CSV table of C-alpha atoms and ligand atoms in Angstrom, one decimal:
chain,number,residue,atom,x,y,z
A,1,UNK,CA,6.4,188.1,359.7
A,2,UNK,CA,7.2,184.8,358.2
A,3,UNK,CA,10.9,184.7,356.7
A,4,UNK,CA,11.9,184.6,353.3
A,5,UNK,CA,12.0,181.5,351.6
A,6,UNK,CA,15.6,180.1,350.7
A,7,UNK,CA,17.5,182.2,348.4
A,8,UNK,CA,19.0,179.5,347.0
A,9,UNK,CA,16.0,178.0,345.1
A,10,UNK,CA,13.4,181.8,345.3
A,11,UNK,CA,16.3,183.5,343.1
A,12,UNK,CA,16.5,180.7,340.6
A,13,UNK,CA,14.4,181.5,336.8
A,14,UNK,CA,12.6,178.5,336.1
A,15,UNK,CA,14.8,176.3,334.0
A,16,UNK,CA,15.6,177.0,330.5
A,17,UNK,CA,14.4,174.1,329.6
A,18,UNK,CA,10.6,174.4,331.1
A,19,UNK,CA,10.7,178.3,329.6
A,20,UNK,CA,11.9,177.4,325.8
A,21,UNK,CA,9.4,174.4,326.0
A,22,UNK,CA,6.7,176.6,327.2
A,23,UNK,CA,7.5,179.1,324.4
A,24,UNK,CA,8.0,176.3,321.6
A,25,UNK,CA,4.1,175.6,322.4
A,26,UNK,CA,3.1,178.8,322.6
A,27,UNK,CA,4.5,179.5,319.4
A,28,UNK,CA,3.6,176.3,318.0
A,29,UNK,CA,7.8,175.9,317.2
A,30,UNK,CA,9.6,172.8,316.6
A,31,UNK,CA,10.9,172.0,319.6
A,32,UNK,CA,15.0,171.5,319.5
A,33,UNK,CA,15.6,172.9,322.9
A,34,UNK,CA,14.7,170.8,325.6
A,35,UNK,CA,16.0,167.3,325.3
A,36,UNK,CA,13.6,164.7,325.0
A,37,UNK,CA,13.4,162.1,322.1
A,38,UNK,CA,9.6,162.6,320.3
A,39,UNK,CA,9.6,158.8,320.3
A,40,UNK,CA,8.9,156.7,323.4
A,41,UNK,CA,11.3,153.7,323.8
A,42,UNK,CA,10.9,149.6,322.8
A,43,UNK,CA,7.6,149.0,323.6
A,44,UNK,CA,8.5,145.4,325.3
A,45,UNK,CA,9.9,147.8,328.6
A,46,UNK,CA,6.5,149.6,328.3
A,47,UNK,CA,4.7,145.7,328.5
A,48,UNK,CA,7.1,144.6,331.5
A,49,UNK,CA,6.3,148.1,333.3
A,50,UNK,CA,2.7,147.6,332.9
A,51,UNK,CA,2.2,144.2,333.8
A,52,UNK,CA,3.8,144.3,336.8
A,53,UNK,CA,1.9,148.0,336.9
A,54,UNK,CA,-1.1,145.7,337.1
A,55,UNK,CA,0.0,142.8,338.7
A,56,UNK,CA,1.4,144.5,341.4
A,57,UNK,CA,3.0,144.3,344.2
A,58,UNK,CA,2.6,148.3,344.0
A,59,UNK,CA,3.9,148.7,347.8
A,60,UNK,CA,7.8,150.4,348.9
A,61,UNK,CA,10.3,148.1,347.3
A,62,UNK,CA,13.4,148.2,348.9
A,63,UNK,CA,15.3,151.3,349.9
A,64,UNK,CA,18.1,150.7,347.4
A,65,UNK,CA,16.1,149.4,344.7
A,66,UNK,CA,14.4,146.0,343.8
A,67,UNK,CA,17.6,143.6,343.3
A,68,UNK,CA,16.2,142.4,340.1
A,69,UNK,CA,17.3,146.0,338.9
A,70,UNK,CA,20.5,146.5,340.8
A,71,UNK,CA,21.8,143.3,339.4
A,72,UNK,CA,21.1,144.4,336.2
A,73,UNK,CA,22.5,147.7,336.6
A,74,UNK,CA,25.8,145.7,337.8
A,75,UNK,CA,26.1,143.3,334.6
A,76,UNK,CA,25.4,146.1,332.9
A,77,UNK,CA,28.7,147.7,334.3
A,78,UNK,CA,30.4,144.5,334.0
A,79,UNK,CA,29.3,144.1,330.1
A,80,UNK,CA,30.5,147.1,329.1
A,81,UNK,CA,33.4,148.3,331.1
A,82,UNK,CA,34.5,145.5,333.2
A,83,UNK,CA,33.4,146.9,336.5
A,84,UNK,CA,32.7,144.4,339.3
A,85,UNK,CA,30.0,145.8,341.3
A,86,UNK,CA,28.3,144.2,343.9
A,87,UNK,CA,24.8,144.5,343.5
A,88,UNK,CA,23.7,144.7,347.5
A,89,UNK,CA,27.2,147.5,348.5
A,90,UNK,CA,27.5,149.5,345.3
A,91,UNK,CA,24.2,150.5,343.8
A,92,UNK,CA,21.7,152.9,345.0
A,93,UNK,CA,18.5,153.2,342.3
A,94,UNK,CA,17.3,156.8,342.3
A,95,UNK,CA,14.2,158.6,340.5
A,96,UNK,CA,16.1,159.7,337.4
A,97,UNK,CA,19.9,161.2,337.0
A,98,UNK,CA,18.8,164.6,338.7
A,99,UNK,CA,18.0,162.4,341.8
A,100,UNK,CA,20.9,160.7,341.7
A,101,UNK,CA,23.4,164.2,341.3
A,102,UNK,CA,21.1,165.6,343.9
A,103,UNK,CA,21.5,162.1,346.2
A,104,UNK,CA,25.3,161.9,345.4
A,105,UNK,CA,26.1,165.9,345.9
A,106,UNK,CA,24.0,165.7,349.6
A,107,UNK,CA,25.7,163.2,350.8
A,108,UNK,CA,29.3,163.9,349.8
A,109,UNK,CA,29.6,168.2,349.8
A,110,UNK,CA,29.2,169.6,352.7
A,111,UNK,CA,28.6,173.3,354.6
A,112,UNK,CA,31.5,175.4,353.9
A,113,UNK,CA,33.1,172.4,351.7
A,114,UNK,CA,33.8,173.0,348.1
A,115,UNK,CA,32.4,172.2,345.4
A,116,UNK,CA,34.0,172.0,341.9
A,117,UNK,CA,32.0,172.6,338.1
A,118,UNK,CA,33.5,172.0,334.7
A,119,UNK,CA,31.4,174.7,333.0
A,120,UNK,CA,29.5,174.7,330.4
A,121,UNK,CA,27.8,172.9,333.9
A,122,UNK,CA,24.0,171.0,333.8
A,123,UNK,CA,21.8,173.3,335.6
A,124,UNK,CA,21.0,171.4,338.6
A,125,UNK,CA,24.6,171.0,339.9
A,126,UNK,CA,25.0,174.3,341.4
A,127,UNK,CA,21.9,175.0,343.6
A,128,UNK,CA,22.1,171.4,344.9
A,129,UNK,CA,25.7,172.5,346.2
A,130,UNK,CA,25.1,175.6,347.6
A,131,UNK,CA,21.8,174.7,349.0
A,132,UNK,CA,23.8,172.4,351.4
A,133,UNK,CA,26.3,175.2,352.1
A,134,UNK,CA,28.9,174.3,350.0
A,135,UNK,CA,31.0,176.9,347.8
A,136,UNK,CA,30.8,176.5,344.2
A,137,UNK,CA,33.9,176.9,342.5
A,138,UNK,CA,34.0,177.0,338.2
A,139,UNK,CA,36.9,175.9,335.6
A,140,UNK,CA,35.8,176.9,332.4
A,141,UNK,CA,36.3,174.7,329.3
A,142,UNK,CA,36.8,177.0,325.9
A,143,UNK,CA,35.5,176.5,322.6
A,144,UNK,CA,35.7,174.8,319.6
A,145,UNK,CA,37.0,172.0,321.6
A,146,UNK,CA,36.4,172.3,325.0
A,147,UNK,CA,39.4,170.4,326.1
A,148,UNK,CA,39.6,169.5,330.0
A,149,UNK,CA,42.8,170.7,331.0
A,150,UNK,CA,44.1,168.8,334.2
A,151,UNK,CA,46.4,171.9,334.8
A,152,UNK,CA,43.6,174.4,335.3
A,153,UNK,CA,41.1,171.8,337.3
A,154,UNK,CA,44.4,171.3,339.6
A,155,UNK,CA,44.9,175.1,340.2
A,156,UNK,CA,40.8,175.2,341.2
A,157,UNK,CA,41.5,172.5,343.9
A,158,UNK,CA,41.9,173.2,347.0
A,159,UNK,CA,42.4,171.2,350.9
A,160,UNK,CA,38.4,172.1,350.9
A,161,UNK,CA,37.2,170.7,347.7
A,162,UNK,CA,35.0,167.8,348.3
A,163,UNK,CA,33.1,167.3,345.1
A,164,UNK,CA,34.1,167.3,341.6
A,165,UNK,CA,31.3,167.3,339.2
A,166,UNK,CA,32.1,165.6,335.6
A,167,UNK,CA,30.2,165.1,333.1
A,168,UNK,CA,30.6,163.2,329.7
A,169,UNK,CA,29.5,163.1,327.1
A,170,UNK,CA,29.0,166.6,328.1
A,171,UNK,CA,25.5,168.7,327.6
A,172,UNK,CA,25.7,171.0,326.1
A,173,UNK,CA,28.3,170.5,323.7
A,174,UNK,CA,28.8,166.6,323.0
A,175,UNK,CA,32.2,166.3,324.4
A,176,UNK,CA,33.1,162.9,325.3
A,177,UNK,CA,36.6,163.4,327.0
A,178,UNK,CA,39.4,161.4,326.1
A,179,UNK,CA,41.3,158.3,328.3
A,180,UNK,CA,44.3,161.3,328.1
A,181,UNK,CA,42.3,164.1,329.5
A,182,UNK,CA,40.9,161.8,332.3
A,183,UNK,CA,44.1,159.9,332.9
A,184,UNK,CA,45.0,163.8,334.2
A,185,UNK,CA,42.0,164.6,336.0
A,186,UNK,CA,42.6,161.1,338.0
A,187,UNK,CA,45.9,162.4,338.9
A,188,UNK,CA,44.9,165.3,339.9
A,189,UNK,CA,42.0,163.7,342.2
A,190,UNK,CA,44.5,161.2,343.5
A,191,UNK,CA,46.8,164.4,344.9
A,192,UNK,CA,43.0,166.2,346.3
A,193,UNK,CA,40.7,165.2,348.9
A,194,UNK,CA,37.9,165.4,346.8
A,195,UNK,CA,36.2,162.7,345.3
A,196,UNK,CA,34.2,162.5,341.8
A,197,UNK,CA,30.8,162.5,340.7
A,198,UNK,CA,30.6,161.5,337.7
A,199,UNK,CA,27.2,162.1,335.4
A,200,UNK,CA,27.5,159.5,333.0
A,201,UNK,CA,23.5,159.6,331.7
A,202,UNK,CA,25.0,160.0,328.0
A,203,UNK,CA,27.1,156.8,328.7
A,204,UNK,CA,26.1,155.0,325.3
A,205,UNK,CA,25.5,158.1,322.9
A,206,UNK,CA,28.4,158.5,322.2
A,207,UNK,CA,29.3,158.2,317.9
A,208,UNK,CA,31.9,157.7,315.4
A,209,UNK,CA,33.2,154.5,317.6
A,210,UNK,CA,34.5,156.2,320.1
A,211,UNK,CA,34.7,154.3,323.7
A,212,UNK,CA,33.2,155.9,326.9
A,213,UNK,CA,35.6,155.7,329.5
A,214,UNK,CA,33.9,156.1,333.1
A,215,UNK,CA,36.8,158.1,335.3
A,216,UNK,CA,36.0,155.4,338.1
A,217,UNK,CA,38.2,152.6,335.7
A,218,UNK,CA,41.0,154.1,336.1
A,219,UNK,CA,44.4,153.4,337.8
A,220,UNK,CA,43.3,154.6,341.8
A,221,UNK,CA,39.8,155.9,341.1
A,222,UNK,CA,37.7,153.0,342.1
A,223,UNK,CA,37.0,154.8,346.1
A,224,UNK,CA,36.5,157.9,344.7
A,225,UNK,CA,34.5,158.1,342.1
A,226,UNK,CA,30.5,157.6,342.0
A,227,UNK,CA,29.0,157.2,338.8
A,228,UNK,CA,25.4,158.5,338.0
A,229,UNK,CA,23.4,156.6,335.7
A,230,UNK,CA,19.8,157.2,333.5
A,231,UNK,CA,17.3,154.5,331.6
A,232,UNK,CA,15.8,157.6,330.6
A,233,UNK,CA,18.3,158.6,328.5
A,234,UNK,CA,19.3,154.5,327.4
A,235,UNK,CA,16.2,153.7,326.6
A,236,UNK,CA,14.3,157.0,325.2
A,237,UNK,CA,11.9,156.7,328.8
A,238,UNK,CA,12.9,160.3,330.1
A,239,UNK,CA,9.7,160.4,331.8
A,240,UNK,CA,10.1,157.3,333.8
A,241,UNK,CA,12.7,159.3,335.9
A,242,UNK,CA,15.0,155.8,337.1
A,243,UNK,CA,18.3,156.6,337.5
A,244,UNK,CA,21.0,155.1,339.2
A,245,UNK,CA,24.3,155.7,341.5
A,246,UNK,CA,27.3,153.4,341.7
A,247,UNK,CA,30.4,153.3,343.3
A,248,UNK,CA,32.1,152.2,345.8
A,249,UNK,CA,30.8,151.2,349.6
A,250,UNK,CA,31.9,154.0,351.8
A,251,UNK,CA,30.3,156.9,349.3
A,252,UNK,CA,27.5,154.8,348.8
A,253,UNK,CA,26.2,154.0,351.9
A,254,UNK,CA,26.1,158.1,352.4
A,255,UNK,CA,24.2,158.1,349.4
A,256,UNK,CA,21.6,155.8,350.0
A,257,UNK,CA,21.2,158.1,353.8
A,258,UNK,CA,20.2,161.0,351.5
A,259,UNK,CA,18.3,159.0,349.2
A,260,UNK,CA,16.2,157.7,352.0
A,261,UNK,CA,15.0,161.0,352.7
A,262,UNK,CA,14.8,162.5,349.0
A,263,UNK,CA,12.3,159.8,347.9
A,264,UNK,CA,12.7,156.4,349.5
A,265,UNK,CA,11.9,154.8,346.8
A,266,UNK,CA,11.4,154.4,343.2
A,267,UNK,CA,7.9,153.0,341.7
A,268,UNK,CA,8.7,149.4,341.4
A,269,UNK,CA,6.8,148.4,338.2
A,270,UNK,CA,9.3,151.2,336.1
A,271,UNK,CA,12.2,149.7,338.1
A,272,UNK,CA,11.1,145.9,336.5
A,273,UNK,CA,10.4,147.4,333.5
A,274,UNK,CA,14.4,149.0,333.5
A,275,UNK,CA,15.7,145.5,334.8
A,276,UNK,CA,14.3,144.1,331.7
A,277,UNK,CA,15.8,146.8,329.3
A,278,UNK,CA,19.3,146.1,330.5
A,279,UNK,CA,19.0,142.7,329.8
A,280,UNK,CA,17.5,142.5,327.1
A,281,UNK,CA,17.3,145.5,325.1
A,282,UNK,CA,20.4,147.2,325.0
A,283,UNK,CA,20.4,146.5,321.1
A,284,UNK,CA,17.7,149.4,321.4
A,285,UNK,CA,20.3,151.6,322.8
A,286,UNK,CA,23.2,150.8,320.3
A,287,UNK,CA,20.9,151.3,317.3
A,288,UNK,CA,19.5,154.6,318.9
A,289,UNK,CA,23.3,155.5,319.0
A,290,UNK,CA,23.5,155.0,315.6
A,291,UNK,CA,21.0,156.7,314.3
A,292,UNK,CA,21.3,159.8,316.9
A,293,UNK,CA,24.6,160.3,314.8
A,294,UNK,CA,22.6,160.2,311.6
A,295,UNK,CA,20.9,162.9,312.8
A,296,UNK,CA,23.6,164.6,314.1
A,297,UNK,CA,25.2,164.6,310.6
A,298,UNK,CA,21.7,165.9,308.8
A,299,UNK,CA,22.0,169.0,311.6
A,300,UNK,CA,25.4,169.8,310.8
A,301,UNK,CA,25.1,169.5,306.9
A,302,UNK,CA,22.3,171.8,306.8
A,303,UNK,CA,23.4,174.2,309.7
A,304,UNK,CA,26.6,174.9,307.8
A,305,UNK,CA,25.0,176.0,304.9
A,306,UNK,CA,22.4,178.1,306.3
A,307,UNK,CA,25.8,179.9,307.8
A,308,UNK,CA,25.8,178.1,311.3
A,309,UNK,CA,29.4,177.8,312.5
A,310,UNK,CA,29.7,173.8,313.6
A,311,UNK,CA,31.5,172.3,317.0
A,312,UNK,CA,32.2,169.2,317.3
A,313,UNK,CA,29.8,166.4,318.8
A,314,UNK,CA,31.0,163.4,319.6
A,315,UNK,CA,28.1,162.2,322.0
A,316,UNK,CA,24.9,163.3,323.5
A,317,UNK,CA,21.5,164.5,322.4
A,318,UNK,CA,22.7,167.9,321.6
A,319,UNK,CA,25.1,169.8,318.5
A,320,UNK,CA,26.7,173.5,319.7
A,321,UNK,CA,26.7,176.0,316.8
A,322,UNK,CA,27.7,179.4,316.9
A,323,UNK,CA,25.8,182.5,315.7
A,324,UNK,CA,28.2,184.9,315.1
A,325,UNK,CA,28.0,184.8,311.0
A,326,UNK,CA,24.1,185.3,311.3
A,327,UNK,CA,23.7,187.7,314.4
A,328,UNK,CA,25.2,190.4,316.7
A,329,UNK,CA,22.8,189.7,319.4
A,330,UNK,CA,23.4,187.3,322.7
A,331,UNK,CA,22.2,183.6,322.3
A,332,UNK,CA,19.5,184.1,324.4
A,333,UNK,CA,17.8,187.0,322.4
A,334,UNK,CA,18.5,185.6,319.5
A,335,UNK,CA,16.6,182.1,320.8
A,336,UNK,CA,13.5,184.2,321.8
A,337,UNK,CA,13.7,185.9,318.5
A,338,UNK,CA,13.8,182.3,316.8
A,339,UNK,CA,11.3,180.9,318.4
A,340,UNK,CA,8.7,183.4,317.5
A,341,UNK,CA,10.0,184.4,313.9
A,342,UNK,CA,11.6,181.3,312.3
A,343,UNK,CA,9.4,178.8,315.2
A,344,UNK,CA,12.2,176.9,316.1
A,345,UNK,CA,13.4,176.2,319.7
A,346,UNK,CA,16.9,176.2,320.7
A,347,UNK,CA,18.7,176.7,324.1
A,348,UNK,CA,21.3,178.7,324.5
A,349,UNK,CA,24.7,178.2,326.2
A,350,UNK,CA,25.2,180.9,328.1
A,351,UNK,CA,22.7,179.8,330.9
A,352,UNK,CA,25.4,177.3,331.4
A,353,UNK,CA,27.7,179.5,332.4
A,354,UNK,CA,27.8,181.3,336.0
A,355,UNK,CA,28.8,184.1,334.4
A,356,UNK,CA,26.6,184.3,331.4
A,357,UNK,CA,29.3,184.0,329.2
A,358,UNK,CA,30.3,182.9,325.9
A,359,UNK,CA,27.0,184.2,324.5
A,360,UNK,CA,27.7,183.1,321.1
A,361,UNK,CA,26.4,179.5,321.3
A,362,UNK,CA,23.3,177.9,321.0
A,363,UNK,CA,22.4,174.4,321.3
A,364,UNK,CA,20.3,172.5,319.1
A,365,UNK,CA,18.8,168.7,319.9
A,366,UNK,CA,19.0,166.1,317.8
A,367,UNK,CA,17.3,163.4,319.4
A,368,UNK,CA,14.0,163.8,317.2
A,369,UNK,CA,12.5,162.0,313.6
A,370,UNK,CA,14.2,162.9,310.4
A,371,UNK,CA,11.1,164.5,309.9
A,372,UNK,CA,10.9,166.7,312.7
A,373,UNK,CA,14.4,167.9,312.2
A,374,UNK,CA,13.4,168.6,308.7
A,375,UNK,CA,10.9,170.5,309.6
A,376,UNK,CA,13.0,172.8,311.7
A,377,UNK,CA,15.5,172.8,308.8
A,378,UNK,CA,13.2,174.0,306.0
A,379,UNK,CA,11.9,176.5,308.7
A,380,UNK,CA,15.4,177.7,309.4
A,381,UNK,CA,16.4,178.2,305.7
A,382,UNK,CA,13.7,179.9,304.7
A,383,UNK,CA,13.9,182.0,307.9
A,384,UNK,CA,17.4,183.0,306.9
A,385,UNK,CA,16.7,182.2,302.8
A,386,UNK,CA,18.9,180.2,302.1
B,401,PMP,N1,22.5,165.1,333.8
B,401,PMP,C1,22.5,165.6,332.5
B,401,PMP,C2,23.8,166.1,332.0
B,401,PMP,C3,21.3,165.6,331.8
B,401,PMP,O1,21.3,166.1,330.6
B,401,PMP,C4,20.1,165.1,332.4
B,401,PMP,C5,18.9,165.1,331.5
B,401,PMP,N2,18.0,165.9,331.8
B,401,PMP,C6,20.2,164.6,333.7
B,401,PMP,C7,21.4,164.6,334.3
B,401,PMP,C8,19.0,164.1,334.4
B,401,PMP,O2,18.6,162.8,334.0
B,401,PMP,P1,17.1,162.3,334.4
B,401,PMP,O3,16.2,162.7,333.4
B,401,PMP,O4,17.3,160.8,334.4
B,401,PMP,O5,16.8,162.8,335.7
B,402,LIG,N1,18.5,167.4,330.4
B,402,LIG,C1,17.5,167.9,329.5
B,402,LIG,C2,18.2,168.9,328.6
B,402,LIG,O1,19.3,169.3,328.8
B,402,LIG,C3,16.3,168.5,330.1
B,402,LIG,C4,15.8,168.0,331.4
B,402,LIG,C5,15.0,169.0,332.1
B,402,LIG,O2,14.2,169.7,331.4
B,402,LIG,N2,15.2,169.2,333.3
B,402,LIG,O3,17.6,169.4,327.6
């Protein structure tokens, strides 16, 4: 008798994100769930990409990525955050963010190694972990503010903790942590033996003029920290799946090992086509900023009236309400009910959590047309008649 398949992956539900998309169309919703912007980015990346789609060479490019894009992806840290990165020892180009995570948490966990989550966590962190043996350990961040509090993440850390998984802006709930609450995390790392991975893919959404501040700039982070980057999520591409991994030598060397294995490579005509975006058409990204926050504001407006209680958001595609006021039921029934009744798609926090809980909280995305989001809105106030 042939053996079970790995538990790891044959327990897991399909993710959230697939199953309230799936419903969304089923139900013919407006999709606010799963994160994807309904229009496709500059249309100049889309040219490069194809030309050289049809111009070829269409072979392997190199294992690390074409150096066309790595030196981009090192200006691009140089432009905006001063980091000198040297484009042939610090860069490893990976298919999308979830490659990278999944690159960077391979090579750097290990069997019967910890890892650490700051929960609310992205979904694909955990299995990753324990699929190479590691432990997965959780510090919970509370609402309204979800402040990271160095104290707690130091009491989580032990001798065996390899990995710590951080992520701003944060999905779900727009965090972008401060230089204060990172200043204590890298003092905490510096006392650990664990290094960071930091998932940065929300790098430029972030609103109201606030700075992103990647935990590998600061004082004593800069061998410990790798820092996971997406032109999916810069440029509105999220199909094109090229992400990236940077940091320093030692770590990425390991990385590129697992990345040979994962997938190689990335399809070079995408990778030119991402190479051009970062050196030419970051403007895209800064006005896509701009008006993400826009929408963010529209959201919040309406939400509140319609009896939505509102977090804050100060980056990312996504803005956490709470449902209390409207509902007794969990965020999860109460996102199957909305989908079919009001036909509206939402996600809700709880699958964020290992242990299911707040349940409270659902998560709405922004990164749509006024008119989409109109849509929704009109559907949600008449829905709860307002
Ligand atoms: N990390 C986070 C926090 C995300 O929201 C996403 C987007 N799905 C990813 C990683 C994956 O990025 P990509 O689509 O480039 O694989
Ligand atoms: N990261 C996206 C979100 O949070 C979804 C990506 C996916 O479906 N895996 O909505």
């Amino acid at each position: 008798m042939a053996h079970a398949p790995n538990p790891v992956f044959s327990k897991l539900p399909t993710t959230i994100f697939t199953t309230m998309s799936a419903l969304a169309a089923q139900h013919s919703a407006v999709n606010l769930g799963q994160g994807f912007p309904d229009e496709d980015g500059p249309v100049s990346i889309r040219q490069v990409a194809a030309k050289a789609l049809a111009d070829g060479p269409n072979q392997y490019p190199p294992m690390r990525g074409l150096p066309q894009l790595r030196q981009a992806i090192c200006a691009h840290a140089k432009r905006f955050y001063g980091i000198e990165f040297d484009p042939d020892a610090n860069v490893v180009v990976t298919s999308g963010g979830t490659e990278a995570l999944t690159a960077s948490i391979m090579a750097l966990a290990a069997q019967g190694g910890e890892v650490l989550l700051i929960e609310p966590a992205y979904d694909s962190y955990a299995p990753i972990a324990e699929a190479v043996g590691a432990r997965v350990k959780t510090v919970k961040l509370s609402p309204p503010d979800w402040r990271l509090d160095a104290e707690a993440i130091a009491a989580a850390i032990t001798p065996d903790t390899r990995v710590l998984m951080l992520n701003s802006p944060l999905n779900p709930t727009g965090r972008a942590f401060t230089r204060d609450e990172l200043q204590g995390v890298s003092r905490v790392l510096a006392r650990s033996n664990a290094v960071a991975v930091c998932d940065e893919v929300y790098e430029h959404l972030i609103f109201d003029r606030r700075e992103h501040i990647p935990l590998i700039t600061l004082p004593g982070m800069a061998e410990r920290v790798v820092r996971v980057g997406s032109a999916g999520k810069m440029f509105s591409l999220t199909g094109w799946k090229v992400g990236w991994v940077t940091g320093p030598k030692a770590l990425i060397d390991v990385i590129a090992k697992a990345h040979q294995f994962i997938t190689f490579t990335t399809p070079p005509a995408l990778q030119l086509g991402v190479a051009y975006a970062l050196e030419q058409e970051m403007d895209f990204t800064l006005n896509l900023t701009k008006s993400l926050q826009a929408n963010r504001d529209l959201l919040a407006q309406r939400l509140s009236h319609i009896g939505f209680e509102i977090l804050p958001c100060e980056g990312s595609y996504f803005l956490t309400v709470g449902i209390r006021s409207l509902t007794n039921e969990g965020d999860r029934a109460f996102c199957e009910r909305l989908v079919r009744e009001a036909g509206v798609a939402l996600i809700p926090l709880s699958v964020f959590f290992s242990n299911g809980t707040p349940d409270h909280l659902v998560r709405f995305a922004f990164c749509k047309k006024q008119g989409v989001l109109e849509q929704a809105l009109r559907r949600l106030e008449r829905f709860f008649r307002v």
